[in-house]
Coordinates of C-alpha atoms and ligand atoms in Angstrom, one line a residue:
X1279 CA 0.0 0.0 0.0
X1280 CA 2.0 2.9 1.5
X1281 CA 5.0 4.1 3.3
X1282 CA 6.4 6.5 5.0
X1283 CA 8.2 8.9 3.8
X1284 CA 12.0 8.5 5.2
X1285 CA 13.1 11.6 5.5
X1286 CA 11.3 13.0 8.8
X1287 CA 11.9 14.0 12.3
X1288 CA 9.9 14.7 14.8
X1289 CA 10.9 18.0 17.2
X1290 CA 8.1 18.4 20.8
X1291 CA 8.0 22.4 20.8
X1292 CA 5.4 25.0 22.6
X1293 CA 3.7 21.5 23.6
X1294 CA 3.9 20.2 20.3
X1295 CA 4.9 17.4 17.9
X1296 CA 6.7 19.3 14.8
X1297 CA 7.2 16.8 11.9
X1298 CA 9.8 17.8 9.6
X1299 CA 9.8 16.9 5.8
X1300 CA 13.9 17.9 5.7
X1301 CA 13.8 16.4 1.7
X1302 CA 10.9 18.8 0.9
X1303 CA 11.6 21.4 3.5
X1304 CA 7.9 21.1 5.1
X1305 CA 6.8 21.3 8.6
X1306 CA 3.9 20.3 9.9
X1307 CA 2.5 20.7 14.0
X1308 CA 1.2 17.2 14.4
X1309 CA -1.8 16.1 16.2
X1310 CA -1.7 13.2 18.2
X1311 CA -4.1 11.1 16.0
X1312 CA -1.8 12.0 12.9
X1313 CA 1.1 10.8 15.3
X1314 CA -0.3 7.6 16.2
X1315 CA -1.1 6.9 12.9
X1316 CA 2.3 7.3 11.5
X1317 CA 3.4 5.4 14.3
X1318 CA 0.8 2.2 12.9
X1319 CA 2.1 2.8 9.6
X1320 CA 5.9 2.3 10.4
X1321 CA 5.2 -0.7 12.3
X1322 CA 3.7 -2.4 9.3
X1323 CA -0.1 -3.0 11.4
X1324 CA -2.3 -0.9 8.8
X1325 CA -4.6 -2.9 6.8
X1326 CA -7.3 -0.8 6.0
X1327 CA -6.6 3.0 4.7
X1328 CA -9.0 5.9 6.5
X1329 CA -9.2 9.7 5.9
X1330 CA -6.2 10.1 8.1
X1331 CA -4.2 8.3 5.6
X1332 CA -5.7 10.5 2.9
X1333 CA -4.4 13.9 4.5
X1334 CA -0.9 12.4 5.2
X1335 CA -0.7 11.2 1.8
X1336 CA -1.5 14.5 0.0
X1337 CA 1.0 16.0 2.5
X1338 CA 3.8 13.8 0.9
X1339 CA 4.1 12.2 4.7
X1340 CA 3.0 8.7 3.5
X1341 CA 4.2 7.7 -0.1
X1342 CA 2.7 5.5 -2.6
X1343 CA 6.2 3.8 -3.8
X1344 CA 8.7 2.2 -1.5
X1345 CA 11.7 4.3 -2.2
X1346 CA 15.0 2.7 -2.8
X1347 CA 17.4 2.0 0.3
X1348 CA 20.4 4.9 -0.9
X1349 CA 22.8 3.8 1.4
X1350 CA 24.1 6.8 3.7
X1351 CA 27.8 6.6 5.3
X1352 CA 27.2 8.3 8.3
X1353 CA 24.3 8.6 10.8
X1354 CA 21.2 10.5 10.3
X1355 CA 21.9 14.0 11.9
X1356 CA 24.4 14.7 8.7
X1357 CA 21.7 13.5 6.4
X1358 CA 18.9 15.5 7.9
X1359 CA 21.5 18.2 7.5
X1360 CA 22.5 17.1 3.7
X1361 CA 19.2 16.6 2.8
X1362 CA 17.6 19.6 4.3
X1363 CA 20.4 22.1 3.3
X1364 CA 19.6 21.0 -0.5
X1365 CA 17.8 23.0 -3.2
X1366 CA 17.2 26.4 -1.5
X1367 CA 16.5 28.4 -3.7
X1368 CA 17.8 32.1 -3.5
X1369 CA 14.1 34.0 -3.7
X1370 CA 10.9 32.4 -2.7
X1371 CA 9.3 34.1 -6.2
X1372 CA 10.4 32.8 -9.6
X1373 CA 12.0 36.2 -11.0
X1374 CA 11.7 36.5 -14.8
X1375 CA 14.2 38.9 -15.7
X1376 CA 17.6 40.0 -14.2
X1377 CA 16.3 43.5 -13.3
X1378 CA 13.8 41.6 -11.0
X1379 CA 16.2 39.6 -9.7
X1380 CA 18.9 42.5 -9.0
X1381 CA 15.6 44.6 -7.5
X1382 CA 15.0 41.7 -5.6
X1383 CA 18.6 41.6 -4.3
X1384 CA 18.7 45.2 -3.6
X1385 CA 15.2 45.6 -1.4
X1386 CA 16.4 42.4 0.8
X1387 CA 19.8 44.1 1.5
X1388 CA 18.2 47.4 2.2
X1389 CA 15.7 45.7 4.2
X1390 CA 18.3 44.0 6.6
X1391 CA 21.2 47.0 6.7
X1392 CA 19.8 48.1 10.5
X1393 CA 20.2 44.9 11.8
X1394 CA 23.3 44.3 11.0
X1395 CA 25.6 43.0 13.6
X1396 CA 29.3 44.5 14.3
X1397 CA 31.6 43.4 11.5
X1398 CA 34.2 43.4 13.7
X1399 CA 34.5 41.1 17.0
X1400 CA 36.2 43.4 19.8
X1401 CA 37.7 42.0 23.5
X1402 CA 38.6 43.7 26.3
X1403 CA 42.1 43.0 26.8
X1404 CA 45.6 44.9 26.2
X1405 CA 45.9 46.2 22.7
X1406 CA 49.1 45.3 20.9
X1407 CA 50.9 47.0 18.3
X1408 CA 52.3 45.2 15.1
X1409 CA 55.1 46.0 12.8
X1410 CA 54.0 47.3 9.1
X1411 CA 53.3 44.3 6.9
X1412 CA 56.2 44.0 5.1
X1413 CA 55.2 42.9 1.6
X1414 CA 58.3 42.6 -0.3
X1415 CA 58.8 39.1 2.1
X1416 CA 56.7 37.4 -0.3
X1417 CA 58.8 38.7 -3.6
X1418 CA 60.7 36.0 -4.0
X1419 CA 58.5 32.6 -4.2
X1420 CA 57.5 31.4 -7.5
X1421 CA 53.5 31.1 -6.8
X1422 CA 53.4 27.1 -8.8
X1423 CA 56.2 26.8 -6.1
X1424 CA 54.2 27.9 -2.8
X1425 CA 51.7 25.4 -3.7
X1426 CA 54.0 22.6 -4.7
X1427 CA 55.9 23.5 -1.4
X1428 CA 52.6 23.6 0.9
X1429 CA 52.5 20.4 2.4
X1430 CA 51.3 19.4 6.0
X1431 CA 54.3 19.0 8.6
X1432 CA 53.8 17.2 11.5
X1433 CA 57.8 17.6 13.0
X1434 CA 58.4 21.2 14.2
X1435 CA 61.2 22.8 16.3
X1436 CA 60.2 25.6 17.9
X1437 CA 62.2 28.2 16.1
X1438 CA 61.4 31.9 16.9
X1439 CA 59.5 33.6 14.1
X1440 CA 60.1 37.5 13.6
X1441 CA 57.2 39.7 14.5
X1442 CA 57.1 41.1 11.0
X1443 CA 56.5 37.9 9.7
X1444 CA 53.6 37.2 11.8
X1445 CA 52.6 40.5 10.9
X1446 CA 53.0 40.4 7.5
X1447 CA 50.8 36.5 7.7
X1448 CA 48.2 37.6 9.3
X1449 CA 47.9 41.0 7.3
X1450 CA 47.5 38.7 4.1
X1451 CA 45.8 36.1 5.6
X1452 CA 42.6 37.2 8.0
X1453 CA 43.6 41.4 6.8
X1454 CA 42.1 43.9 5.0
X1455 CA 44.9 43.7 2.1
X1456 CA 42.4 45.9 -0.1
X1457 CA 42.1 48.5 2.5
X1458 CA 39.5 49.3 5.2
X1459 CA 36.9 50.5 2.4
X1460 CA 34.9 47.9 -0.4
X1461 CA 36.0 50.9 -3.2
X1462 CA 33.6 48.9 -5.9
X1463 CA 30.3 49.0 -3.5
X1464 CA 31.3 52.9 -2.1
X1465 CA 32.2 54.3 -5.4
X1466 CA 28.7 53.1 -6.6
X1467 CA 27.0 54.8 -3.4
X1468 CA 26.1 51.3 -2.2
X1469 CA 26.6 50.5 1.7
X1470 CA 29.2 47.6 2.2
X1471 CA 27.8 45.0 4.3
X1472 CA 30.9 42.8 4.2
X1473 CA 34.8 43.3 3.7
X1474 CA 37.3 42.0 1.4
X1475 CA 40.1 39.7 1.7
X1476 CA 42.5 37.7 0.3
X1477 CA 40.3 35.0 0.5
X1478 CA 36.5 34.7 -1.0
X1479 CA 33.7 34.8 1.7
X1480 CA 30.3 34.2 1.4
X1481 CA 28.7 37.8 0.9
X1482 CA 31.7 39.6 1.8
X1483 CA 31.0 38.6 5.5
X1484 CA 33.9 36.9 6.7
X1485 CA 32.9 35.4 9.6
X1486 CA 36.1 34.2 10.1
X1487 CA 38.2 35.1 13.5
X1488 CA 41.4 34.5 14.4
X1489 CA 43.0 33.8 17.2
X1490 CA 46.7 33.0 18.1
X1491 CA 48.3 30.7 20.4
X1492 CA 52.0 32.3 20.7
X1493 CA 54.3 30.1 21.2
X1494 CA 57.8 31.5 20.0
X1495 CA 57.5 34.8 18.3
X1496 CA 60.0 37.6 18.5
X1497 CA 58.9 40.5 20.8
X1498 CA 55.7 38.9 22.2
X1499 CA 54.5 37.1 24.5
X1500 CA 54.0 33.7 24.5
X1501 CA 49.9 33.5 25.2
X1502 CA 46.9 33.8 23.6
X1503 CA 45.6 36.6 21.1
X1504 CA 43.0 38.0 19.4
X1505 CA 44.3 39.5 15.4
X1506 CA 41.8 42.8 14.6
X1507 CA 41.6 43.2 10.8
X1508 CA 40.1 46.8 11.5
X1509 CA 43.3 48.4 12.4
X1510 CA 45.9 45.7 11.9
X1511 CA 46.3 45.1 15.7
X1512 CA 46.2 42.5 18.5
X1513 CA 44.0 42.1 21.5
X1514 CA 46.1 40.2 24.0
X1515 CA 43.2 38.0 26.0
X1516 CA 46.0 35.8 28.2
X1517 CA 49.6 35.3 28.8
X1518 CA 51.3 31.8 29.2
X1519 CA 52.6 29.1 28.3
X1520 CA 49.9 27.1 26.1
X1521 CA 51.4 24.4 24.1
X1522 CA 50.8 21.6 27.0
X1523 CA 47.1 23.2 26.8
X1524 CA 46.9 23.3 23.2
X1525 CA 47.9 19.5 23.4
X1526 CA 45.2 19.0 25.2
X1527 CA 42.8 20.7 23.1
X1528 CA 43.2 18.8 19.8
X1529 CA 43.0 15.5 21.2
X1530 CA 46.8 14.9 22.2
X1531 CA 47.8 15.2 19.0
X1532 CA 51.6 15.7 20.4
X1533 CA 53.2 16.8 16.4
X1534 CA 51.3 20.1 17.4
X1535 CA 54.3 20.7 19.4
X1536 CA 57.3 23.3 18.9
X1537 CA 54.8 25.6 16.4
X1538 CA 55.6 29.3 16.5
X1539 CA 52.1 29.8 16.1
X1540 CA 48.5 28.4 16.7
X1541 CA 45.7 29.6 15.3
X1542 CA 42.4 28.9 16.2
X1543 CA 39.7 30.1 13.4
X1544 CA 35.8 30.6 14.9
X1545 CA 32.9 31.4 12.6
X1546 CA 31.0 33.5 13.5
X1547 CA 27.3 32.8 13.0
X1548 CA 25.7 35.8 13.9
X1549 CA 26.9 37.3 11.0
X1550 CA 25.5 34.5 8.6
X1551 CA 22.3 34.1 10.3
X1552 CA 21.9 38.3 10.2
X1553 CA 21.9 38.0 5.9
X1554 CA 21.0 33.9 5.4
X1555 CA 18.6 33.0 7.4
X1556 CA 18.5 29.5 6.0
X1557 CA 20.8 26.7 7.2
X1558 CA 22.1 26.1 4.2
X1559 CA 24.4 29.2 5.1
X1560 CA 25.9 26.9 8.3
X1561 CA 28.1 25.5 4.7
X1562 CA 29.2 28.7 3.8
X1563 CA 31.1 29.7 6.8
X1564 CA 32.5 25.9 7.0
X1565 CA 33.6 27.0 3.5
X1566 CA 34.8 30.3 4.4
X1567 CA 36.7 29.1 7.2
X1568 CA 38.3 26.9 4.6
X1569 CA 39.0 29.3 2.2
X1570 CA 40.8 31.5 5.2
X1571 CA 43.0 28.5 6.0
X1572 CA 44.3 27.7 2.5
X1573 CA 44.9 31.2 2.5
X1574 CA 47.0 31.1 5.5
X1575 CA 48.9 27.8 4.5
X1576 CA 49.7 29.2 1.4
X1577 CA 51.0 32.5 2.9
X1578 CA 53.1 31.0 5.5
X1579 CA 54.5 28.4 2.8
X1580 CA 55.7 31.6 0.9
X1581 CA 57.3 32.7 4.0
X1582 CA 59.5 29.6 4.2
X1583 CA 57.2 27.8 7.1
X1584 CA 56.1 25.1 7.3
X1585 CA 52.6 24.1 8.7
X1586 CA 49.7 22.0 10.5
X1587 CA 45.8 21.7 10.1
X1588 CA 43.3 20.1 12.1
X1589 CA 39.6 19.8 12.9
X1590 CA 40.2 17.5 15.8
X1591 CA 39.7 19.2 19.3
X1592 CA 37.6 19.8 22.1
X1593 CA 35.0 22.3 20.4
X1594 CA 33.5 23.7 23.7
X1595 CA 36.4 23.4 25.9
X1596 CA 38.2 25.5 23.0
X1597 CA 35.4 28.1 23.2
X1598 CA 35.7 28.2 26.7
X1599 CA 40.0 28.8 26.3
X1600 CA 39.1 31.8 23.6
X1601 CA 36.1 33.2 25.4
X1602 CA 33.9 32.8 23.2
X1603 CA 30.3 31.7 23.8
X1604 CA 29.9 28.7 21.2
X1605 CA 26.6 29.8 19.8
X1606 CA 27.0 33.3 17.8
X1607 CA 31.1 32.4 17.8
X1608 CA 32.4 28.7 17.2
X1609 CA 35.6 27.5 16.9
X1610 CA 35.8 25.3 13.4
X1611 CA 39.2 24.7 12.7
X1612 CA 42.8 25.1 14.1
X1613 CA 45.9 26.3 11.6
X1614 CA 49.4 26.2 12.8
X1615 CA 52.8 27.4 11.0
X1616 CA 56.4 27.3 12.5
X1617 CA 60.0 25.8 11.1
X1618 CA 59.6 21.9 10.7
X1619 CA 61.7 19.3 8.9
X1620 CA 59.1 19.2 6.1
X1621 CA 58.0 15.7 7.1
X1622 CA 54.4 14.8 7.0
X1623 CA 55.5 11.6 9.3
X1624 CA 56.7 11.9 12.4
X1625 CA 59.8 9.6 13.5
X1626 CA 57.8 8.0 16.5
X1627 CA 54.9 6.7 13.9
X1628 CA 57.9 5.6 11.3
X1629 CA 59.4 3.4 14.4
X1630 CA 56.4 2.1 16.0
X1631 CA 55.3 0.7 12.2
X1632 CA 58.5 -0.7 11.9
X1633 CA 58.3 -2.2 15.7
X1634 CA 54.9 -3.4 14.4
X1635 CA 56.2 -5.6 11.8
Ligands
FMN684 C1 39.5 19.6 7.0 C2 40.8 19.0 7.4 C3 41.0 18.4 8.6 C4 42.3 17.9 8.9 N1 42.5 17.3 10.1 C5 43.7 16.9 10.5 C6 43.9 16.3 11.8 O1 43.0 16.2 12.6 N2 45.2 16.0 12.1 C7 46.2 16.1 11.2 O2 47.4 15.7 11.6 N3 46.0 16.5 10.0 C8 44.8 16.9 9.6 N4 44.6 17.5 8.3 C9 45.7 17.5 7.4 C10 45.6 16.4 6.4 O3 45.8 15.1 6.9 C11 46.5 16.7 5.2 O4 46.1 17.9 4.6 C12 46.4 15.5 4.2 O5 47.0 14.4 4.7 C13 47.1 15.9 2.8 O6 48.4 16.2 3.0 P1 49.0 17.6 2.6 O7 48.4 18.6 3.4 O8 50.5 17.4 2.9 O9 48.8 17.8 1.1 C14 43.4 18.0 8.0 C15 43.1 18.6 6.8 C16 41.9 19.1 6.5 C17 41.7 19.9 5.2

């Protein structure tokens, strides 16, 4: 006879059952009777069809065909996220023309501009000064070489990196390299509601933040940072020695060890959910965080380091470390450069595979 459609979940809210459709990107507040008889239906103990089954069948709830089993490789919160982040389309109106569609564009930014939220994530803490970026530092690599040379190193030794340096890789990696104004949106009398940066971002927002583990860098001291894009500074948020922490944090992953640098990268969500209100936007700041990091592998390469990637750690006891509350601000992804022996193995795994043998 029928079926049940398989892509639904049931949320209880404001004392009720919420069914979501996450494939068709319908909700439905459920009554009990509708419940109950979804509940009959996925135990197989229907045998005659009544005018409850008619309702849930228009609704798409029940379906006439059995679908076919599509295996999935991981568990069903991914897939309600896969599945439900799928085929949004950018206006809820089919526009016929481009001037509708730019119109459109135009009366939804206009309509958001007062609510933006601060570009710009500010902490209390000391403000630190850093060098000029120093641009000619990157004259000499060949670009086909920087990405040949960009490799993941997981043997560092702890050498100190100048303070210009960092300056210079943070400038060009989380800065404002074009300057503090978007010239192309000003220039046309159009309010910028993002920035620009090395890196693409989903509308300009860069929800991207930055901040620093110091572990051996000339003139500063070793602790933990926040980088401010607006005027090229840093916000100092704690002094120490972190690297047994930082251990800690990503899961004992001990090759972490002897970086001149940590980075943690948040996202913050706030800005994504002020201009995409759909969760298909949580992608684009995974993807934004992404583009940030290749960006600051890449840079650092150029500068003769080496460096480290993960998205192994401790997400809330990070947040707690930076301050930062988890919900507007998360941390997604950690970024690391310092001088290494440009080996993506470490010695101890090379001897306990050969001890395994
Ligand atoms: C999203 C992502 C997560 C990663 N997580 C880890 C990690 O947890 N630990 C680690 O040692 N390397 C991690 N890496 C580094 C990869 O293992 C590495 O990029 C891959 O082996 C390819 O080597 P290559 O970077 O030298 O080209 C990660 C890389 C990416 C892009």
């Amino acid at each position: 006879m029928y079926t049940l459609n398989p892509n639904l979940f049931i949320q209880i809210e404001n004392g009720e059952f919420v069914l979501w459709d996450y494939n068709n990107h319908e909700q439905y507040a459920l009554e009990p009777d509708y419940l109950n008889r979804l509940l009959e239906w996925s135990k197989g103990s229907v045998t005659d069809t009544n005018s409850i089954d008619k309702e849930l069948l228009e609704a798409n709830l029940l379906v006439r065909e059995i679908p076919t089993e599509e295996k999935w490789g991981w568990d069903v919160l991914s897939h309600i996220f896969h599945k439900g982040t799928q085929n949004i389309p950018l206006t809820e109106k089919k526009l016929s023309n481009p001037d509708e569609w730019v119109d459109e564009y135009l009366d939804f930014c206009e309509g958001i501009i007062d609510k933006q939220p601060n570009l710009f994530t500010e902490h209390p803490g000391t403000i630190i000064e850093l060098p000029k970026p120093d641009i000619s530092l990157y004259e000499e690599g060949k670009f086909i070489n920087v990405l040949k040379d960009r490799q993941t190193c997981r043997v560092f030794n702890g050498e100190t990196m100048p303070l210009n340096y960092l300056s210079t890789l943070l400038f060009t990696s989380f800065g404002l390299i074009h300057g503090e104004e978007w010239n192309e949106l000003s220039e046309n009398g159009l309010v910028a509601t993002g920035m620009r940066k090395a890196s693409a971002s989903g509308g300009g927002l860069h929800p991207e933040e930055a901040y620093l583990l110091v572990f051996h860098v000339e003139g500063l001291l070793p602790g933990l940072y926040h980088y401010r894009p607006q005027d090229h500074k840093l916000t100092r948020l704690k002094e120490g020695e972190f690297e047994d922490k930082m251990i800690d944090l990503l899961y004992d992953q001990y090759f972490s060890a002897g970086l001149a640098v940590g980075i943690f990268i948040s996202g913050r969500f706030d800005k994504a959910w002020w201009k995409y209100q759909h969760s298909r936007a949580y992608r684009n700041v995974l993807l934004d965080i992404g583009h940030s990091s290749q960006t600051f592998q890449l840079c650092a390469t150029a500068l003769g380091y080496q460096t480290w990637i993960t998205g192994a750690f401790q997400d809330t006891e990070v947040e707690k470390f930076l301050g930062i509350d988890g919900r507007t601000e998360s941390a997604l992804f950690f970024v690391g450069a310092g001088i290494g022996e440009k080996q993506g193995i470490d010695q101890r795994t090379i001897d306990r595979l050969i001890s395994r043998k």
